[in-house]
GROMACS .gro file of C-alpha atoms in nm:
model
  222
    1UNK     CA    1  24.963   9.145  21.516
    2UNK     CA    2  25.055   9.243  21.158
    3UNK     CA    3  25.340   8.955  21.193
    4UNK     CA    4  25.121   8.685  21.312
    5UNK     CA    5  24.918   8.734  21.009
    6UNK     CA    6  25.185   8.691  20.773
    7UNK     CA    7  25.237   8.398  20.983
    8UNK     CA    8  24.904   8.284  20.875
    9UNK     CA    9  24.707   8.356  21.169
   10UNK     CA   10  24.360   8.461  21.069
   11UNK     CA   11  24.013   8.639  21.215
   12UNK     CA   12  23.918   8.954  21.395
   13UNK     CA   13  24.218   9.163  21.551
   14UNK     CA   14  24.076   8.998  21.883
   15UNK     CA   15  24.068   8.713  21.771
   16UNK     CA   16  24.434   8.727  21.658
   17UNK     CA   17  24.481   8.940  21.997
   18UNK     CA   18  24.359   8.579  22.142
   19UNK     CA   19  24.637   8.368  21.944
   20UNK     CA   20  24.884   8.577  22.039
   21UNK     CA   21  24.859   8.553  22.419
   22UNK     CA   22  24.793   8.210  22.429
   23UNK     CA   23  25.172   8.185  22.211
   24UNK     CA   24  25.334   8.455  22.431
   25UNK     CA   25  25.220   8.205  22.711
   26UNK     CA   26  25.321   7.898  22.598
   27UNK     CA   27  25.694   8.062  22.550
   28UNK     CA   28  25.727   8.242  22.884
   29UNK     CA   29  25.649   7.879  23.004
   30UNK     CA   30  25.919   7.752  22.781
   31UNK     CA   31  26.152   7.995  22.807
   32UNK     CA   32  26.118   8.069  23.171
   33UNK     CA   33  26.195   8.467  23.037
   34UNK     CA   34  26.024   8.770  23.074
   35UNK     CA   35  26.052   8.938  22.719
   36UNK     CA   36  25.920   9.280  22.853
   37UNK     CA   37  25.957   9.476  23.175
   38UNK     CA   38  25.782   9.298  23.433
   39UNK     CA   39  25.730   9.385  23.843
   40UNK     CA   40  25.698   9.062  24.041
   41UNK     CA   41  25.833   8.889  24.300
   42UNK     CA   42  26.120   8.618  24.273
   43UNK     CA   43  26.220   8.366  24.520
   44UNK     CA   44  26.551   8.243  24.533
   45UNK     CA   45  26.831   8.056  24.720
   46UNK     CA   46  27.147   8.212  24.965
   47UNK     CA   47  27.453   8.094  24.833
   48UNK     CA   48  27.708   8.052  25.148
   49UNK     CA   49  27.882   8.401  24.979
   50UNK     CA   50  27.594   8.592  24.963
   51UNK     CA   51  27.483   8.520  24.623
   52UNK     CA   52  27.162   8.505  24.484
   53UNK     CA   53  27.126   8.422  24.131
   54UNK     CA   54  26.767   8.549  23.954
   55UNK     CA   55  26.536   8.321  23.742
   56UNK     CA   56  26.500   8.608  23.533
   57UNK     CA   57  26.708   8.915  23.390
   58UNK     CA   58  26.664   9.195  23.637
   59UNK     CA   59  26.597   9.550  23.573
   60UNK     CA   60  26.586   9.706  23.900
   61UNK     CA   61  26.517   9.591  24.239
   62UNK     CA   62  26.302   9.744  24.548
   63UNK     CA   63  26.296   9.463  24.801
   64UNK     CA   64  26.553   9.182  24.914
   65UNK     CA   65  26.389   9.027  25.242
   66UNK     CA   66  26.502   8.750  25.375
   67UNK     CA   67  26.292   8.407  25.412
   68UNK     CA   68  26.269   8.312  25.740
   69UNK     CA   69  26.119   7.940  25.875
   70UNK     CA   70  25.910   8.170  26.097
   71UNK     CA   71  25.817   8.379  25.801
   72UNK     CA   72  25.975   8.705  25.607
   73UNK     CA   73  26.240   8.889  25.775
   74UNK     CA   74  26.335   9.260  25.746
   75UNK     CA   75  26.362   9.405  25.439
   76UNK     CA   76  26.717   9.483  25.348
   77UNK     CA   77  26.829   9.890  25.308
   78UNK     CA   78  26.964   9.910  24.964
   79UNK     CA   79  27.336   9.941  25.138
   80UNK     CA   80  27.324   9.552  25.273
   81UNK     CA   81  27.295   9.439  24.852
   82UNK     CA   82  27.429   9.544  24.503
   83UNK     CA   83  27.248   9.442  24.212
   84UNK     CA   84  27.432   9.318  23.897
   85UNK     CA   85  27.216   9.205  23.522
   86UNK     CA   86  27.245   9.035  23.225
   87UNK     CA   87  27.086   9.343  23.082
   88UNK     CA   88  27.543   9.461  23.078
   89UNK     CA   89  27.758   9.261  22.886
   90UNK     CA   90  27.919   8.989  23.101
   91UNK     CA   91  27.717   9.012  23.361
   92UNK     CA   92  27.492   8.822  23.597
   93UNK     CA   93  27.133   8.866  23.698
   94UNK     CA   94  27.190   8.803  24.100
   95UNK     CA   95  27.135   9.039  24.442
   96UNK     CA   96  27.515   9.013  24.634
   97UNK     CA   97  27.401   9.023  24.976
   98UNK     CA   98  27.610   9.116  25.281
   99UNK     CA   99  27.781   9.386  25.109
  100UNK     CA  100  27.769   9.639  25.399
  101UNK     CA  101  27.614   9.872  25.595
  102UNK     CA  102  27.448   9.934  25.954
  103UNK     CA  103  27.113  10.069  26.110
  104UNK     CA  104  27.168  10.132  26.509
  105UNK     CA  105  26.798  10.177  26.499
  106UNK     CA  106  26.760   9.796  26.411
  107UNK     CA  107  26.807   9.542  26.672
  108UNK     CA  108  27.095   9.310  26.533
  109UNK     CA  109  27.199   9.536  26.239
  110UNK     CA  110  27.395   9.806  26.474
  111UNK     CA  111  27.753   9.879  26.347
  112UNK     CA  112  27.885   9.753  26.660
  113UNK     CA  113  27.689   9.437  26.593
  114UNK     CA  114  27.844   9.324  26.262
  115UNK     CA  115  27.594   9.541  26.081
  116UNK     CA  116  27.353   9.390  25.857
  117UNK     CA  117  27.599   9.165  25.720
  118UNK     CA  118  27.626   9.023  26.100
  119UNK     CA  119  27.251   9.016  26.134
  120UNK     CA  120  27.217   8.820  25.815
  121UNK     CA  121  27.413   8.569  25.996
  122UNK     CA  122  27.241   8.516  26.238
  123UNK     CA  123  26.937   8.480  26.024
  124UNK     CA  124  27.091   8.171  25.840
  125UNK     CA  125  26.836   8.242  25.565
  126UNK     CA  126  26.882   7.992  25.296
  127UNK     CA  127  26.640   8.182  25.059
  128UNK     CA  128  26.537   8.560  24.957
  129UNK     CA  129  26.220   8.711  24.886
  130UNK     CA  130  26.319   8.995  24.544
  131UNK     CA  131  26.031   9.220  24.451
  132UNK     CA  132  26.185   9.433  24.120
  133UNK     CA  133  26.177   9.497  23.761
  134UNK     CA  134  26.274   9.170  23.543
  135UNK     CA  135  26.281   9.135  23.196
  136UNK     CA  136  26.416   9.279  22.828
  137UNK     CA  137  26.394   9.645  22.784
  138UNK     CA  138  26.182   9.536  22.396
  139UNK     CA  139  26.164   9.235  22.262
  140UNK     CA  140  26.379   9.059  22.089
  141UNK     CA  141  26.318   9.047  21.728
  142UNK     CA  142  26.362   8.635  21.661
  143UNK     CA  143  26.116   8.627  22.025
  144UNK     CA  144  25.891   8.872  21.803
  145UNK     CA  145  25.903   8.617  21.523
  146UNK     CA  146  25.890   8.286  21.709
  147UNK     CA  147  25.569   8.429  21.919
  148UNK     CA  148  25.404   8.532  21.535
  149UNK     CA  149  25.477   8.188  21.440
  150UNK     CA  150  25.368   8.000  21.690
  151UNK     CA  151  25.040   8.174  21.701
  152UNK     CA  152  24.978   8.107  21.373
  153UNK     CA  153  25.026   7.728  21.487
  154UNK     CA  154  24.862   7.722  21.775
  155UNK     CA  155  24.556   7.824  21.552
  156UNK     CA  156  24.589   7.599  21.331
  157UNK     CA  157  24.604   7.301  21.577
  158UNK     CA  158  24.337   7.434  21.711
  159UNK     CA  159  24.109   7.423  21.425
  160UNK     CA  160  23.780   7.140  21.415
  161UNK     CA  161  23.676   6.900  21.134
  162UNK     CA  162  23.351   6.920  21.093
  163UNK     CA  163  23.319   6.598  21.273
  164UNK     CA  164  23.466   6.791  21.611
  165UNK     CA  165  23.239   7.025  21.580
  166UNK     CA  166  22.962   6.834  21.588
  167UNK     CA  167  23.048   6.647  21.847
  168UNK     CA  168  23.143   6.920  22.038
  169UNK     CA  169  22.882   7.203  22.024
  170UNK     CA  170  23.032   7.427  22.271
  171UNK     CA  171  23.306   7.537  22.021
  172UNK     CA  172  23.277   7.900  21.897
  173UNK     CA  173  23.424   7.855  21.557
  174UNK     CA  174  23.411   8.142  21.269
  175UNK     CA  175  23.333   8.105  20.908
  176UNK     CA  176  23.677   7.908  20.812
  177UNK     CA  177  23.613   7.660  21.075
  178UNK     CA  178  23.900   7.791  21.363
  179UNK     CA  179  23.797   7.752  21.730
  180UNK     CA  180  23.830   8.115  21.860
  181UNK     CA  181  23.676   8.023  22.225
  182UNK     CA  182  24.016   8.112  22.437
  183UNK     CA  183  23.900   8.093  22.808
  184UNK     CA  184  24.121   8.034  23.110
  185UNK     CA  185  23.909   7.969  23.423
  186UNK     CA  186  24.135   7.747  23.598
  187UNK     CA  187  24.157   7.945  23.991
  188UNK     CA  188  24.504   7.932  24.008
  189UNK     CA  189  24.567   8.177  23.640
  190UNK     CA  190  24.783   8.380  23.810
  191UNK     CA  191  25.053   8.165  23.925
  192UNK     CA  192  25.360   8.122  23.744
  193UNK     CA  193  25.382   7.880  23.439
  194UNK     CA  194  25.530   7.570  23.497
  195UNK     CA  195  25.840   7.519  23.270
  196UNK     CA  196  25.757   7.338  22.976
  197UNK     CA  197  25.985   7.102  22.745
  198UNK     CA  198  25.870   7.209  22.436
  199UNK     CA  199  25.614   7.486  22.287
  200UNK     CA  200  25.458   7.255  22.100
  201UNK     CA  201  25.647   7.403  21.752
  202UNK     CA  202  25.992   7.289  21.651
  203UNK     CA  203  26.048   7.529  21.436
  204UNK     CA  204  25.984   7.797  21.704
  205UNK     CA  205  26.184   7.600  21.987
  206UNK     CA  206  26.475   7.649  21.727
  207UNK     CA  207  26.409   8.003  21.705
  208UNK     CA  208  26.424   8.044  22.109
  209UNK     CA  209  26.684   7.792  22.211
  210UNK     CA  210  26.942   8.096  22.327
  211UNK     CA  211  26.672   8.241  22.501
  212UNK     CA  212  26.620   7.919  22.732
  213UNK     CA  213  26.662   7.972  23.123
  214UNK     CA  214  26.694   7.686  23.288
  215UNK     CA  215  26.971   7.692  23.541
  216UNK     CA  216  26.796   7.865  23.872
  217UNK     CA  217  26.571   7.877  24.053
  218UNK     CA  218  26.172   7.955  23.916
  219UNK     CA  219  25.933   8.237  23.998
  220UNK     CA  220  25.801   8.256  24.352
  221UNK     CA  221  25.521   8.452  24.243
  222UNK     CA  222  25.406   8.741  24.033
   0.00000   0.00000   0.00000
């Protein structure tokens, strides 16, 4: 909060508070990153190996369940997957399915059967259902920055002339004339945030370009 000030964001801490999510918003949507750990659910596409490359960097990972036409299949044992991240040097944020393993309890997944490898298959699942852990372990200090900045912007855009306010009564605006009324009542809040080409800053879009993730596949739901 203390950096958003020296941004120039002004007001009551929640008022700040306010500025701050609406800027950490508008850069998850431009970013397509989580910049702190996060549980949700991804949804992503089977490559022909096995492969299935994460919209977002991947702590740790509880669920891989195949997506069937007919709906969800069973939920892979950890032994049918490995798990690789960005979070190690040189490497990838993907689940490697069909790496092994065999339930003779499961219908299709005995070790005479192929295993689960075998059953997956058989499935010819084209996508995966991932519940885990995604995101940076702390935020990145130029994210830390950028988000200060851009709050401070966002504020300021956001500010009425006099002639705005008048014509629009419904603002709540404090005593150096900043709209602080942040409300979100669209029904569908809690779905992802569509990527966005810009967050409205250039200066902070500088600041973020190597944090930009736009090659895969987007959230399936949080």
């Amino acid at each position: 909060m203390e950096q958003a000030r020296e941004a120039g964001a002004t007001g009551s801490d929640v008022e700040v508070a306010a500025w701050i999510s609406a800027a950490t918003e508008r850069i998850t949507s431009y970013t397509q990153q989580c910049f702190e750990p996060t549980v949700m659910v991804v949804v992503a596409d089977v490559a022909p190996d096995g492969l299935v490359l994460l919209p977002r960097r991947v702590r740790t990972v509880t669920a891989v369940t195949p997506v069937l036409d007919g709906g969800d299949g069973t939920s892979l044992p950890p032994s049918a997957y490995r798990v690789t991240s960005s979070d190690v040097l040189g490497g990838v944020d993907a689940v490697h399915l069909r790496w092994g393993g065999y339930d003779d309890l499961i219908v299709g997944a005995e070790s005479y059967n192929g295993g689960w490898r075998g059953l997956f298959d058989r499935w010819g699942a084209e996508q995966a259902k991932v519940t885990g852990e995604f995101g940076y372990a702390t935020v990145p200090v130029l994210v830390a920055q950028a988000c200060a900045l851009l709050a401070a912007h966002t504020q300021g855009q956001a500010a009425p002339s006099d002639a705005d306010t008048t014509a629009a009564p419904g603002l709540d605006v404090d005593d150096e004339g900043n709209n602080v009324r942040i409300e979100d009542t669209d029904d569908d809040a809690a779905e992802p945030l569509p990527p966005s080409a810009s967050t409205g800053s250039t200066q902070v879009d500088a600041l973020l370009v190597g944090y930009l993730n736009r090659g895969h596949s987007l959230i399936g739901g949080i």
